[in-house]
PDB file of C-alpha atoms and ligand atoms in Angstrom:
ATOM      1  CA  MET A   1      52.605  -5.075   6.979  1.00 49.00           C
ATOM      2  CA  ALA A   2      53.757  -2.504   9.243  1.00 46.00           C
ATOM      3  CA  ARG A   3      53.107   1.006   8.143  1.00 51.00           C
ATOM      4  CA  HIS A   4      52.844   3.361  10.936  1.00 53.00           C
ATOM      5  CA  VAL A   5      51.973   3.539  14.889  1.00 53.00           C
ATOM      6  CA  GLU A   6      48.494   3.951  16.237  1.00 62.00           C
ATOM      7  CA  PRO A   7      47.237   5.720  19.149  1.00 64.00           C
ATOM      8  CA  ASP A   8      46.186   3.669  21.622  1.00 70.00           C
ATOM      9  CA  LEU A   9      42.650   3.906  22.484  1.00 75.00           C
ATOM     10  CA  PRO A  10      40.702   6.759  24.881  1.00 77.00           C
ATOM     11  CA  PRO A  11      39.527   4.575  28.302  1.00 81.00           C
ATOM     12  CA  SER A  12      35.983   6.018  26.851  1.00 78.00           C
ATOM     13  CA  LEU A  13      36.430   4.151  23.469  1.00 83.00           C
ATOM     14  CA  ALA A  14      38.396   1.212  25.664  1.00 86.00           C
ATOM     15  CA  CYS A  15      34.488  -1.466  24.172  1.00 87.00           C
ATOM     16  CA  LEU A  16      36.209  -0.807  21.087  1.00 91.00           C
ATOM     17  CA  LYS A  17      39.088  -3.179  21.597  1.00 93.00           C
ATOM     18  CA  ASN A  18      37.972  -6.200  20.362  1.00 95.00           C
ATOM     19  CA  VAL A  19      37.229  -5.053  17.360  1.00 96.00           C
ATOM     20  CA  ASP A  20      40.480  -3.013  16.739  1.00 95.00           C
ATOM     21  CA  THR A  21      42.193  -6.811  17.759  1.00 96.00           C
ATOM     22  CA  LEU A  22      39.852  -8.528  15.540  1.00 97.00           C
ATOM     23  CA  LEU A  23      41.285  -6.347  12.394  1.00 98.00           C
ATOM     24  CA  ARG A  24      44.890  -6.830  12.980  1.00 98.00           C
ATOM     25  CA  CYS A  25      46.900 -10.097  10.757  1.00 98.00           C
ATOM     26  CA  PRO A  26      48.068 -12.131  13.121  1.00 98.00           C
ATOM     27  CA  ILE A  27      51.457 -12.259  11.527  1.00 98.00           C
ATOM     28  CA  CYS A  28      52.348  -8.329  11.267  1.00 98.00           C
ATOM     29  CA  PHE A  29      49.832  -7.569  14.415  1.00 97.00           C
ATOM     30  CA  ASP A  30      49.427  -4.778  12.183  1.00 98.00           C
ATOM     31  CA  PHE A  31      46.124  -3.927  10.502  1.00 97.00           C
ATOM     32  CA  LEU A  32      45.134  -6.211   7.879  1.00 98.00           C
ATOM     33  CA  SER A  33      46.881  -4.737   4.540  1.00 98.00           C
ATOM     34  CA  ILE A  34      44.940  -6.227   1.359  1.00 98.00           C
ATOM     35  CA  SER A  35      43.443  -8.956   3.101  1.00 98.00           C
ATOM     36  CA  MET A  36      43.079 -12.856   2.092  1.00 98.00           C
ATOM     37  CA  MET A  37      40.944 -15.882   3.582  1.00 98.00           C
ATOM     38  CA  THR A  38      42.609 -19.095   3.900  1.00 97.00           C
ATOM     39  CA  LYS A  39      39.668 -22.367   3.169  1.00 95.00           C
ATOM     40  CA  CYS A  40      40.128 -22.734   6.841  1.00 96.00           C
ATOM     41  CA  SER A  41      38.688 -19.090   7.479  1.00 97.00           C
ATOM     42  CA  HIS A  42      41.754 -17.606   8.953  1.00 98.00           C
ATOM     43  CA  ASN A  43      42.842 -13.846   7.112  1.00 98.00           C
ATOM     44  CA  PHE A  44      46.090 -12.343   6.852  1.00 98.00           C
ATOM     45  CA  CYS A  45      47.753 -10.186   4.569  1.00 98.00           C
ATOM     46  CA  SER A  46      48.901 -10.874   1.108  1.00 98.00           C
ATOM     47  CA  LEU A  47      52.278 -10.184   1.453  1.00 98.00           C
ATOM     48  CA  CYS A  48      52.189 -11.326   5.055  1.00 98.00           C
ATOM     49  CA  ILE A  49      50.907 -15.133   3.826  1.00 98.00           C
ATOM     50  CA  ARG A  50      52.669 -15.039   0.461  1.00 98.00           C
ATOM     51  CA  LYS A  51      55.922 -14.993   2.650  1.00 98.00           C
ATOM     52  CA  PHE A  52      54.690 -17.708   5.243  1.00 98.00           C
ATOM     53  CA  LEU A  53      53.814 -19.843   2.402  1.00 98.00           C
ATOM     54  CA  SER A  54      56.731 -19.554   1.499  1.00 97.00           C
ATOM     55  CA  TYR A  55      58.626 -21.520   3.490  1.00 96.00           C
ATOM     56  CA  LYS A  56      56.033 -23.685   5.316  1.00 97.00           C
ATOM     57  CA  LEU A  57      52.527 -24.950   2.825  1.00 98.00           C
ATOM     58  CA  GLN A  58      50.189 -24.707   6.110  1.00 98.00           C
ATOM     59  CA  CYS A  59      47.752 -22.079   7.679  1.00 98.00           C
ATOM     60  CA  PRO A  60      49.918 -20.094  10.286  1.00 97.00           C
ATOM     61  CA  VAL A  61      46.925 -19.950  12.371  1.00 98.00           C
ATOM     62  CA  CYS A  62      45.208 -23.567  12.559  1.00 98.00           C
ATOM     63  CA  ASN A  63      48.432 -25.613  10.553  1.00 98.00           C
ATOM     64  CA  MET A  64      46.161 -26.884   8.027  1.00 98.00           C
ATOM     65  CA  GLN A  65      48.045 -27.783   4.493  1.00 98.00           C
ATOM     66  CA  MET A  66      47.249 -25.033   1.672  1.00 97.00           C
ATOM     67  CA  THR A  67      48.812 -23.500  -1.051  1.00 97.00           C
ATOM     68  CA  GLU A  68      49.035 -20.054  -2.474  1.00 97.00           C
ATOM     69  CA  GLN A  69      45.563 -20.671  -5.002  1.00 96.00           C
ATOM     70  CA  ASP A  70      43.343 -21.228  -1.601  1.00 96.00           C
ATOM     71  CA  LEU A  71      43.191 -17.613  -1.037  1.00 97.00           C
ATOM     72  CA  ARG A  72      40.555 -15.852  -1.225  1.00 97.00           C
ATOM     73  CA  ASN A  73      40.466 -11.759  -1.235  1.00 97.00           C
ATOM     74  CA  ASN A  74      38.244 -10.762   1.822  1.00 98.00           C
ATOM     75  CA  ARG A  75      37.760  -7.016   0.357  1.00 97.00           C
ATOM     76  CA  LEU A  76      35.126  -6.611   2.881  1.00 98.00           C
ATOM     77  CA  LEU A  77      37.792  -6.380   5.739  1.00 98.00           C
ATOM     78  CA  ASP A  78      39.888  -4.054   4.403  1.00 98.00           C
ATOM     79  CA  ASP A  79      36.940  -1.625   4.141  1.00 98.00           C
ATOM     80  CA  LEU A  80      36.449  -2.072   6.946  1.00 98.00           C
ATOM     81  CA  VAL A  81      39.556  -1.266   8.107  1.00 98.00           C
ATOM     82  CA  ALA A  82      39.926   2.140   5.730  1.00 97.00           C
ATOM     83  CA  ASN A  83      36.370   3.136   8.307  1.00 96.00           C
ATOM     84  CA  PHE A  84      37.183   2.013  11.426  1.00 95.00           C
ATOM     85  CA  GLN A  85      40.192   3.196  11.426  1.00 94.00           C
ATOM     86  CA  ALA A  86      38.802   6.867  10.476  1.00 94.00           C
ATOM     87  CA  ALA A  87      35.805   6.090  12.651  1.00 91.00           C
ATOM     88  CA  ARG A  88      38.400   5.726  15.399  1.00 88.00           C
ATOM     89  CA  GLN A  89      40.442   8.607  14.767  1.00 88.00           C
ATOM     90  CA  GLU A  90      37.409  10.616  14.887  1.00 88.00           C
ATOM     91  CA  LEU A  91      36.209   9.570  17.699  1.00 84.00           C
ATOM     92  CA  SER A  92      39.651   9.571  19.930  1.00 83.00           C
ATOM     93  CA  LYS A  93      40.100  13.478  18.475  1.00 82.00           C
ATOM     94  CA  ALA A  94      36.498  13.931  20.741  1.00 77.00           C
ATOM     95  CA  HIS A  95      37.105  12.218  23.504  1.00 69.00           C
ATOM     96  CA  PHE A  96      39.932  14.011  24.112  1.00 65.00           C
ATOM     97  CA  GLU A  97      38.792  17.469  23.395  1.00 65.00           C
ATOM     98  CA  SER A  98      36.213  16.574  25.835  1.00 57.00           C
ATOM     99  CA  PRO A  99      35.771  15.962  29.591  1.00 54.00           C
ATOM    100  CA  PRO A 100      35.934  12.412  30.238  1.00 53.00           C
ATOM    101  CA  ILE A 101      33.054  10.154  29.889  1.00 52.00           C
ATOM    102  CA  SER A 102      32.383   7.911  32.915  1.00 55.00           C
ATOM    103  CA  PRO A 103      30.274   5.166  31.940  1.00 55.00           C
ATOM    104  CA  LYS A 104      29.252   4.442  35.276  1.00 50.00           C
ATOM    105  CA  THR A 105      27.459   6.953  36.891  1.00 44.00           C
TER     106      THR A 105
ATOM    107  CA  MET B   1      18.067 -12.564   9.066  1.00 49.00           C
ATOM    108  CA  ALA B   2      15.859  -9.991  10.678  1.00 46.00           C
ATOM    109  CA  ARG B   3      16.160 -10.385  14.542  1.00 51.00           C
ATOM    110  CA  HIS B   4      15.668  -7.345  15.878  1.00 53.00           C
ATOM    111  CA  VAL B   5      15.519  -3.715  15.595  1.00 53.00           C
ATOM    112  CA  GLU B   6      18.759  -1.895  16.105  1.00 62.00           C
ATOM    113  CA  PRO B   7      18.183   1.574  17.523  1.00 64.00           C
ATOM    114  CA  ASP B   8      19.998   4.198  15.396  1.00 70.00           C
ATOM    115  CA  LEU B   9      23.253   5.627  16.408  1.00 75.00           C
ATOM    116  CA  PRO B  10      23.384   8.740  18.238  1.00 77.00           C
ATOM    117  CA  PRO B  11      24.932  12.079  15.959  1.00 81.00           C
ATOM    118  CA  SER B  12      28.168  11.691  17.719  1.00 78.00           C
ATOM    119  CA  LEU B  13      28.720   8.481  16.384  1.00 83.00           C
ATOM    120  CA  ALA B  14      27.996   9.062  13.033  1.00 86.00           C
ATOM    121  CA  CYS B  15      31.240   7.866  12.030  1.00 87.00           C
ATOM    122  CA  LEU B  16      30.362   4.752  13.075  1.00 91.00           C
ATOM    123  CA  LYS B  17      27.950   4.487  10.513  1.00 93.00           C
ATOM    124  CA  ASN B  18      30.175   3.302   7.936  1.00 95.00           C
ATOM    125  CA  VAL B  19      31.189   0.387   9.643  1.00 96.00           C
ATOM    126  CA  ASP B  20      27.730  -0.731  10.352  1.00 95.00           C
ATOM    127  CA  THR B  21      26.391  -0.442   6.632  1.00 96.00           C
ATOM    128  CA  LEU B  22      29.865  -2.724   6.107  1.00 97.00           C
ATOM    129  CA  LEU B  23      28.786  -5.181   8.940  1.00 98.00           C
ATOM    130  CA  ARG B  24      25.158  -6.011   7.295  1.00 98.00           C
ATOM    131  CA  CYS B  25      24.082  -8.427   4.309  1.00 98.00           C
ATOM    132  CA  PRO B  26      22.881  -7.276   1.047  1.00 97.00           C
ATOM    133  CA  ILE B  27      19.532  -9.237   1.117  1.00 98.00           C
ATOM    134  CA  CYS B  28      18.498  -8.592   4.467  1.00 98.00           C
ATOM    135  CA  PHE B  29      20.343  -5.406   5.275  1.00 97.00           C
ATOM    136  CA  ASP B  30      20.126  -7.292   9.067  1.00 98.00           C
ATOM    137  CA  PHE B  31      23.920  -7.619  10.301  1.00 97.00           C
ATOM    138  CA  LEU B  32      25.229 -10.817   8.347  1.00 98.00           C
ATOM    139  CA  SER B  33      24.350 -14.067  10.352  1.00 98.00           C
ATOM    140  CA  ILE B  34      26.781 -16.673   9.649  1.00 98.00           C
ATOM    141  CA  SER B  35      28.907 -14.919   7.031  1.00 98.00           C
ATOM    142  CA  MET B  36      29.794 -17.084   3.530  1.00 98.00           C
ATOM    143  CA  MET B  37      31.731 -15.396   1.299  1.00 98.00           C
ATOM    144  CA  THR B  38      31.512 -15.997  -2.222  1.00 97.00           C
ATOM    145  CA  LYS B  39      34.425 -16.112  -5.224  1.00 95.00           C
ATOM    146  CA  CYS B  40      33.707 -13.314  -5.725  1.00 96.00           C
ATOM    147  CA  SER B  41      33.839 -11.822  -2.369  1.00 97.00           C
ATOM    148  CA  HIS B  42      30.465 -10.711  -1.266  1.00 98.00           C
ATOM    149  CA  ASN B  43      29.209 -11.236   1.588  1.00 98.00           C
ATOM    150  CA  PHE B  44      25.692 -13.019   3.443  1.00 98.00           C
ATOM    151  CA  CYS B  45      23.625 -14.657   5.583  1.00 98.00           C
ATOM    152  CA  SER B  46      23.755 -17.967   4.944  1.00 98.00           C
ATOM    153  CA  LEU B  47      20.429 -18.228   5.461  1.00 98.00           C
ATOM    154  CA  CYS B  48      19.705 -15.932   2.875  1.00 98.00           C
ATOM    155  CA  ILE B  49      21.988 -16.787   0.074  1.00 98.00           C
ATOM    156  CA  ARG B  50      21.100 -20.304   0.219  1.00 98.00           C
ATOM    157  CA  LYS B  51      17.735 -19.625  -0.635  1.00 98.00           C
ATOM    158  CA  PHE B  52      19.089 -17.003  -3.126  1.00 98.00           C
ATOM    159  CA  LEU B  53      20.638 -20.098  -4.775  1.00 98.00           C
ATOM    160  CA  SER B  54      18.395 -22.265  -4.641  1.00 97.00           C
ATOM    161  CA  TYR B  55      15.992 -19.272  -7.033  1.00 96.00           C
ATOM    162  CA  LYS B  56      19.057 -18.435  -9.175  1.00 97.00           C
ATOM    163  CA  LEU B  57      22.844 -20.066  -9.180  1.00 98.00           C
ATOM    164  CA  GLN B  58      24.240 -16.327  -9.680  1.00 98.00           C
ATOM    165  CA  CYS B  59      25.564 -14.135  -6.614  1.00 98.00           C
ATOM    166  CA  PRO B  60      23.057 -11.145  -5.738  1.00 97.00           C
ATOM    167  CA  VAL B  61      25.349  -8.907  -5.910  1.00 98.00           C
ATOM    168  CA  CYS B  62      27.648  -9.517  -9.384  1.00 98.00           C
ATOM    169  CA  ASN B  63      25.707 -11.880 -11.231  1.00 98.00           C
ATOM    170  CA  MET B  64      28.935 -13.958 -11.304  1.00 98.00           C
ATOM    171  CA  GLN B  65      27.768 -17.816 -11.578  1.00 98.00           C
ATOM    172  CA  MET B  66      27.844 -19.536  -8.943  1.00 97.00           C
ATOM    173  CA  THR B  67      26.852 -22.570  -6.798  1.00 97.00           C
ATOM    174  CA  GLU B  68      26.202 -23.343  -3.261  1.00 97.00           C
ATOM    175  CA  GLN B  69      30.281 -25.006  -2.932  1.00 96.00           C
ATOM    176  CA  ASP B  70      31.870 -22.176  -4.048  1.00 96.00           C
ATOM    177  CA  LEU B  71      30.497 -20.865  -0.302  1.00 97.00           C
ATOM    178  CA  ARG B  72      32.701 -20.375   2.366  1.00 97.00           C
ATOM    179  CA  ASN B  73      32.507 -19.085   6.204  1.00 97.00           C
ATOM    180  CA  ASN B  74      33.544 -15.953   6.020  1.00 98.00           C
ATOM    181  CA  ARG B  75      33.881 -16.295  10.437  1.00 97.00           C
ATOM    182  CA  LEU B  76      35.985 -12.780  11.023  1.00 98.00           C
ATOM    183  CA  LEU B  77      32.639 -11.018  10.187  1.00 98.00           C
ATOM    184  CA  ASP B  78      30.416 -12.944  12.661  1.00 98.00           C
ATOM    185  CA  ASP B  79      32.770 -12.465  15.536  1.00 98.00           C
ATOM    186  CA  LEU B  80      33.018  -8.165  14.432  1.00 98.00           C
ATOM    187  CA  VAL B  81      29.592  -8.320  14.330  1.00 98.00           C
ATOM    188  CA  ALA B  82      29.138  -9.773  17.405  1.00 97.00           C
ATOM    189  CA  ASN B  83      31.842  -7.647  19.014  1.00 96.00           C
ATOM    190  CA  PHE B  84      30.651  -3.945  16.772  1.00 95.00           C
ATOM    191  CA  GLN B  85      27.188  -4.746  18.593  1.00 94.00           C
ATOM    192  CA  ALA B  86      28.412  -4.550  22.418  1.00 94.00           C
ATOM    193  CA  ALA B  87      30.916  -1.901  21.461  1.00 91.00           C
ATOM    194  CA  ARG B  88      27.857   0.507  19.936  1.00 88.00           C
ATOM    195  CA  GLN B  89      25.440  -0.169  22.740  1.00 88.00           C
ATOM    196  CA  GLU B  90      28.447   0.548  25.243  1.00 88.00           C
ATOM    197  CA  LEU B  91      29.219   3.770  22.973  1.00 84.00           C
ATOM    198  CA  SER B  92      24.729   4.804  22.820  1.00 83.00           C
ATOM    199  CA  LYS B  93      24.611   4.275  26.179  1.00 82.00           C
ATOM    200  CA  ALA B  94      27.720   6.494  27.322  1.00 77.00           C
ATOM    201  CA  HIS B  95      26.657   9.208  24.911  1.00 69.00           C
ATOM    202  CA  PHE B  96      23.394   9.847  25.992  1.00 65.00           C
ATOM    203  CA  GLU B  97      23.788   9.782  29.260  1.00 65.00           C
ATOM    204  CA  SER B  98      26.631  12.317  28.629  1.00 56.00           C
ATOM    205  CA  PRO B  99      26.383  15.833  27.108  1.00 54.00           C
ATOM    206  CA  PRO B 100      26.677  15.498  23.151  1.00 53.00           C
ATOM    207  CA  ILE B 101      30.055  15.916  22.119  1.00 52.00           C
ATOM    208  CA  SER B 102      30.690  18.593  20.271  1.00 55.00           C
ATOM    209  CA  PRO B 103      33.694  17.445  17.230  1.00 55.00           C
ATOM    210  CA  LYS B 104      33.568  21.329  16.639  1.00 50.00           C
ATOM    211  CA  THR B 105      34.044  22.980  18.882  1.00 44.00           C
TER     212      THR B 105
HETATM  213 ZN1  LIG C   1      50.120  -8.867   8.149  1.00 79.66          ZN
HETATM  214 ZN1  LIG C   2      43.529 -21.855   9.368  1.00 79.66          ZN
HETATM  215 ZN1  LIG C   3      20.849 -11.827   5.045  1.00 79.66          ZN
HETATM  216 ZN1  LIG C   4      29.544 -11.248  -6.179  1.00 79.66          ZN
END
């Protein structure tokens, strides 16, 4: 669920954009919060998927039929989100404080 | 399973070390390859965990009893490994080519 707005990645960290995108929930687009994985291997915030399942008993991404009992905690994603956010903040700080890095030169 | 040796992260990217560690298999210590998640939320390479389970029907991390049927693909981790490795390579290149960044100054 939305908690705060993340600053954009500086251009020199654009290569981390895919990792950033993968760690987000397909329902709320924020970073995954208490990640739950479906049987079909799709991941959502615990609150987002439970809310969705109270309306429709299927996966919001691939439409596979499912119930709340099929959800499994994906705790590694929670640890990845926390550590990625910390690294991203530290790198952004370092990159904004230093002259821009141009990998092309 | 071991495929190749990764270069160490440059000191300016030390903050990515935790993310790197989390994406590795607790059996082979290489990056997860075809990640499988147990019921107890632990993740291993598909080959590593299947080999382990052929000897002992329990989770190598927490010892919870389990069988191969309890394994679930954790595909997001495979995508994270691929994208993190690409980003890490690009950042390492940029950081080695540029003067070192000292976030303390
Ligand atoms: Zn969400
Ligand atoms: Zn699905
Ligand atoms: Zn392994
Ligand atoms: Zn376990």
